[in-house]
XYZ file of C-alpha atoms in Angstrom:
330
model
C 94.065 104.357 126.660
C 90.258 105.236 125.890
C 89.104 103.388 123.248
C 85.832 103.077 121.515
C 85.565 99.140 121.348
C 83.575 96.057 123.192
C 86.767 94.273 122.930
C 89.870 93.807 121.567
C 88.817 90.292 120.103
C 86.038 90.966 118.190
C 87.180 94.625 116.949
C 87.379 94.059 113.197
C 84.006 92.184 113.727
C 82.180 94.583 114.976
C 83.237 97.212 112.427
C 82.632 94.921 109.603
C 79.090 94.244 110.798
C 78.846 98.547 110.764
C 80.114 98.957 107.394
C 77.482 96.439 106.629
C 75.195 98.598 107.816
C 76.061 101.813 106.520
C 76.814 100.638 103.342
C 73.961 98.205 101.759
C 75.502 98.604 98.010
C 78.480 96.399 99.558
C 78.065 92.561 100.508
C 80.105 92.139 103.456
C 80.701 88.718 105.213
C 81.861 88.610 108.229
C 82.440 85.659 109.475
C 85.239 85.114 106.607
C 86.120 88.927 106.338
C 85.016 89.801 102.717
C 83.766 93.361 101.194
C 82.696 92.840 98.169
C 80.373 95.384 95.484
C 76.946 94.305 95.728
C 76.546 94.050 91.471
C 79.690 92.495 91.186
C 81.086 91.152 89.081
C 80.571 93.059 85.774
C 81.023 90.214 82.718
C 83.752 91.433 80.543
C 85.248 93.299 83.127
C 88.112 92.650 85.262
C 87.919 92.476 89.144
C 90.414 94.108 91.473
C 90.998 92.998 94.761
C 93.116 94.157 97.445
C 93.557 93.481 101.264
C 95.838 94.081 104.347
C 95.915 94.665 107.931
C 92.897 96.456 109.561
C 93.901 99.520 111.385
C 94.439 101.467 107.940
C 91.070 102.498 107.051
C 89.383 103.619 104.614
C 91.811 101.603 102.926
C 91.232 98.643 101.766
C 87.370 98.084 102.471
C 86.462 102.154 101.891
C 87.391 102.135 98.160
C 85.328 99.186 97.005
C 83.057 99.983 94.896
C 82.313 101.574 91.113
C 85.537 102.914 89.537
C 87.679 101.165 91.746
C 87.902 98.036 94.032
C 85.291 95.372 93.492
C 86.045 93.080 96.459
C 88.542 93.853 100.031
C 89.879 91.558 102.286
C 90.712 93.078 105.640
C 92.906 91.157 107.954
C 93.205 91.603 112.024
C 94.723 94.900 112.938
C 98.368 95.499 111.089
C 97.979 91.474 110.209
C 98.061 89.870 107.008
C 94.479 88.696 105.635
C 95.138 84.708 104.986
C 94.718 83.043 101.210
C 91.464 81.694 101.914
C 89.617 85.297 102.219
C 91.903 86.157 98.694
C 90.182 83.340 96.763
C 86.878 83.629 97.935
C 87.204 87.259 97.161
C 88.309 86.552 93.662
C 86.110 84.250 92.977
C 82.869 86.536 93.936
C 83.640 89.195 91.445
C 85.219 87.257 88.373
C 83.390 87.486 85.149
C 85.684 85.602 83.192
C 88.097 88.796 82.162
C 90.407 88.093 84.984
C 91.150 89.315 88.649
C 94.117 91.923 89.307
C 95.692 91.826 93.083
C 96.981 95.057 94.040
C 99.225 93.813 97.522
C 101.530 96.327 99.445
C 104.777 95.017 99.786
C 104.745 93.881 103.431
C 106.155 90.224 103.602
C 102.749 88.940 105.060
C 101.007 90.210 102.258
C 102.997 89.387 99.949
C 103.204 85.594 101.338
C 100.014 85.205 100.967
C 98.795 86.902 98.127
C 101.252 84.733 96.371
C 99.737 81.534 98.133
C 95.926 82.808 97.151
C 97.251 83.429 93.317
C 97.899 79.516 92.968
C 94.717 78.626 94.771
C 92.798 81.285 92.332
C 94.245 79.710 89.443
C 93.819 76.616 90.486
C 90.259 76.998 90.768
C 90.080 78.186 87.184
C 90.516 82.045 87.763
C 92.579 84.011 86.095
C 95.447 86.370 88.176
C 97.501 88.591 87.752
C 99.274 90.682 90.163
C 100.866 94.235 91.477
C 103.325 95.177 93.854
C 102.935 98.387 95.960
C 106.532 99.350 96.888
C 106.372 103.587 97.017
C 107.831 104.623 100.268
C 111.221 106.145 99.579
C 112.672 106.638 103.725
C 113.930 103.348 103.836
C 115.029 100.131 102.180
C 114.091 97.232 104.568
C 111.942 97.467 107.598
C 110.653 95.252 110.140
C 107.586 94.400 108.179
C 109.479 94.266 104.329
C 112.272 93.347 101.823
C 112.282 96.251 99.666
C 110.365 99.644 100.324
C 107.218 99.571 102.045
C 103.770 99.856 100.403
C 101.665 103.220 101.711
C 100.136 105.881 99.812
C 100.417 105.564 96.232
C 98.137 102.440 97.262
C 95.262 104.737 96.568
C 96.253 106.180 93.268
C 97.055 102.455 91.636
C 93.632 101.275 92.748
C 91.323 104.248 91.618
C 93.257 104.652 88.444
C 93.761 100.898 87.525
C 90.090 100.493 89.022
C 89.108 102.856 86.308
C 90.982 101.086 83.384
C 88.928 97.893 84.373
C 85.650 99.731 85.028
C 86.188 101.025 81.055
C 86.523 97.048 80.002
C 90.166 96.931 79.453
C 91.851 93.540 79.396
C 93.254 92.088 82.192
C 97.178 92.431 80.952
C 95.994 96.583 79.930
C 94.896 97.218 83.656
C 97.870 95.646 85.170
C 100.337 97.481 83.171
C 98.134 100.495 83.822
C 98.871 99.852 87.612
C 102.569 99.267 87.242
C 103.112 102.341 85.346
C 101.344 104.219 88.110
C 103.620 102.216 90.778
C 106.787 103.106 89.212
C 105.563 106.366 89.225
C 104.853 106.829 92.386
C 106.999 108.341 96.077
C 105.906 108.353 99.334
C 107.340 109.658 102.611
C 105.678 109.627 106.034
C 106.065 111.462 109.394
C 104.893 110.720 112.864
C 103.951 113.666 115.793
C 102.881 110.269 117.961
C 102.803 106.592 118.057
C 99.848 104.588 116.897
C 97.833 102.260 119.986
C 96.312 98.656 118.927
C 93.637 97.613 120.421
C 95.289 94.495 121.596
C 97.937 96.346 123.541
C 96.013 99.323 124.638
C 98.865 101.530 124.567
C 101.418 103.086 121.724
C 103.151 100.957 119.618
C 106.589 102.203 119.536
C 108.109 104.748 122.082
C 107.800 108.670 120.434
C 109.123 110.854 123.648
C 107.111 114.478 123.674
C 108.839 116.879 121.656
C 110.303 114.711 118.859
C 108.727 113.426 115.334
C 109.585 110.448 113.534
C 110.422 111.512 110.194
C 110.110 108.457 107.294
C 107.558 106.210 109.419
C 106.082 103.238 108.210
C 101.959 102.851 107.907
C 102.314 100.220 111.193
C 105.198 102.735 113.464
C 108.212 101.053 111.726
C 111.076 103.826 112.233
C 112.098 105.869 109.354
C 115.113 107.539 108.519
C 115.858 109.896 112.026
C 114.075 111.575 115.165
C 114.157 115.088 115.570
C 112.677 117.719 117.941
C 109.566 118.766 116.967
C 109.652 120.682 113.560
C 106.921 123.412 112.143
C 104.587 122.362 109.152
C 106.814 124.446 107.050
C 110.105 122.558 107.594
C 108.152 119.254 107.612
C 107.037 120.017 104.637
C 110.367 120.835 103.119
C 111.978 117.400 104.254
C 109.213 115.368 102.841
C 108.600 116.418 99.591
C 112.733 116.972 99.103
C 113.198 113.524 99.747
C 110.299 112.338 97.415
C 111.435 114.337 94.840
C 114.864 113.370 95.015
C 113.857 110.122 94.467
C 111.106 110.798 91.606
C 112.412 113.618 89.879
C 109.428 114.239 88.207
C 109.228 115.995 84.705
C 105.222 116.055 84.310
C 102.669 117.277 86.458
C 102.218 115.189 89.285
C 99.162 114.438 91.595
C 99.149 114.871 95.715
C 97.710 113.225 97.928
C 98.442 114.915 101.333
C 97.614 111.890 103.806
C 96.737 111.952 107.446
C 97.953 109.146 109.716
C 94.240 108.833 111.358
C 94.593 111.329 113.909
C 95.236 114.793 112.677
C 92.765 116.959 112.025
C 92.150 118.880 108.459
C 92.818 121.772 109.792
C 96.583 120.784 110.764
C 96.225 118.758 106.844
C 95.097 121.874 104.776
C 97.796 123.739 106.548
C 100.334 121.572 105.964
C 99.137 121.069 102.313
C 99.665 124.465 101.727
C 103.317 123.917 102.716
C 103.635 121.051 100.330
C 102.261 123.045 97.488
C 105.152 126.218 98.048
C 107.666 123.653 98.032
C 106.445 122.059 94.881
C 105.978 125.633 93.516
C 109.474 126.332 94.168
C 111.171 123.233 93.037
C 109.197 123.792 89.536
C 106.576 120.861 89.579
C 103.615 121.479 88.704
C 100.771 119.856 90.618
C 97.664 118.610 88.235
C 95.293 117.102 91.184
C 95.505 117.484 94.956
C 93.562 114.964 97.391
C 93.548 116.270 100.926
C 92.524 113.520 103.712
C 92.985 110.593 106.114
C 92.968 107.524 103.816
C 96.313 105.193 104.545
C 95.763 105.601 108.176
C 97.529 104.087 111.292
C 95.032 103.393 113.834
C 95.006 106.487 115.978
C 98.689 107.829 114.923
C 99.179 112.132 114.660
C 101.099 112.797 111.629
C 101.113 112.996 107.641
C 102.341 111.480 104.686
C 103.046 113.005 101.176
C 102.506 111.277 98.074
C 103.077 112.359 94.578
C 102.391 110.179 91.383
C 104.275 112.017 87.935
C 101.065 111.802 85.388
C 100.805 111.674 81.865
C 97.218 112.566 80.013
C 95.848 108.707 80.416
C 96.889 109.048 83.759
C 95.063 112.097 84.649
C 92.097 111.084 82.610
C 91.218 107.542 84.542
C 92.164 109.715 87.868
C 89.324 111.874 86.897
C 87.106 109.115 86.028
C 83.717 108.492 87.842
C 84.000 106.714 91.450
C 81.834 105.933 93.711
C 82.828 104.189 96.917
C 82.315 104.684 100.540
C 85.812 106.656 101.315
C 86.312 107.843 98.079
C 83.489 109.716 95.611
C 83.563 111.955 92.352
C 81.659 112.594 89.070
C 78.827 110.098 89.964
């Protein structure tokens, strides 16, 4: 497999060191694999931190920044980031209001989010913390106990990110970011397995022809294979079996998520898809995001996400953000 790299070793490394370049309103440190906002933190305000696996970009490091993240600790590809990078990070941008972890519930994570919370408070900060658990084609996986965290990842840190961003209090903006959990389905579909740098080759074996229809964010298998299916009856199976699960009776908002390597052309076309279904199934969509932003490395395929919004909801969606992945009303 082609890939655009030195080597395998130093991959995270060297992208760290160009986000650090294209992005001087960030402070990033590389050597112990830390984004954080360049004025942070805000006194009065509450920090949010989040971290995972590289391999997934934009997220985590991509949406730091006003109206959302203020620090991101990326790990090695599709591995864990340790305690030690989720301390330093919450202790860069507390002010004193308190630091929310937002952690997608992969056992790694989890491990060791819960390992930095006692070193954070230990040291005097303040914690609280948010599980990520949206993805409704399985249970259990490889990588979890429980349902997987994927793309409603997005929606609880810009929305919670702009509940903290307004000053509210550290017990508001993790409520805030529950609600918008609960709220939340996702379901995701592979046309090809994802490559690692390290191995230099797919992941998991996808035969030509067939899909993977409720895959995880790291190739995890989801529900069944089938032969290869049009955008159309994709689009049908995925947002069926979020909204069997949700049963939403508000407007909701999309996000139509690409796994890294499908083009927006394939994405608006498929989003279109997603909308008729939603059209016909009565739910009424209030916002629409159309992208690659919970990504798996080099992986063809989609996810669908929908998050059932009330008016506060939709008004800290809308709210001013400005980050390097993700940018509005600035």
């Amino acid at each position: 497999m082609k890939m655009l790299i030195n080597v395998a070793e130093t991959v995270v490394a060297d992208a760290l060191r160009g986000m650090a370049a294209a992005h001087p309103e960030l402070t990033v440190d590389v050597e112990n694999r830390v984004i954080v906002r360049r004025d942070a933190p805000f006194a009065g305000k509450v920090g949010l931190v989040s971290g995972g696996g590289s391999g997934h970009e934009p997220l985590h490091g991509g949406f730091v920044g006003r109206g959302m993240l203020a620090a991101a600790c990326p790990g090695e590809v599709f591995t864990s980031p340790v305690p030690d990078q989720m301390v330093r990070a919450a202790a860069a941008v507390d002010s004193g209001a308190g630091v929310l972890f937002v952690v997608k519930n992969y056992t790694g994570d989890v491990l060791n989010f819960d390992m930095a919370v006692e070193l954070a408070e230990d040291e005097g900060v303040q914690i609280a913390k948010v599980l990520v658990d949206d993805d409704v084609a399985v249970t259990d996986s490889l990588y979890t106990a429980g349902r997987r965290g994927t793309g409603a990842t997005l929606f609880v840190e810009k929305i919670a990110g702009a509940a903290a961003e307004e000053g509210a209090p550290l017990e508001r903006v993790e409520a805030i970011a529950r609600r918008v959990n609960a709220s939340s389905r996702s379901f995701g579909v592979a046309l090809s397995a994802c490559t690692t740098p390290a191995k230099g080759g797919p992941t998991f074996d996808l035969p030509p022809g067939e899909l993977e229809l409720g895959v995880g964010i790291h190739g995890e298998p989801g529900r069944e294979r089938r032969a290869m299916m049009t955008s159309r009856e994709i689009a049908d199976f995925a947002v069926d079996a979020v909204l069997e699960d949700l049963k939403p009776s508000s407007p909701v908002l999309l996000l139509v998520n690409g796994m890294g390597a499908t083009p927006l052309l394939e994405l608006y076309g498929f989003n279109a898809e997603v909308h008729r279904v939603l059209a016909e199934r009565r739910v009424p969509v209030a916002r629409t995001l159309v992208g690659n932003y919970v990504t798996s490395l080099d992986m063809a395929g989609c996810s669908v996400t929908l998050c059932q919004a009330d008016e506060e909801l939709l008004r800290l969606w809308d709210a001013p953000v400005n980050t390097p992945a993700l940018r509005w009303g600035c």
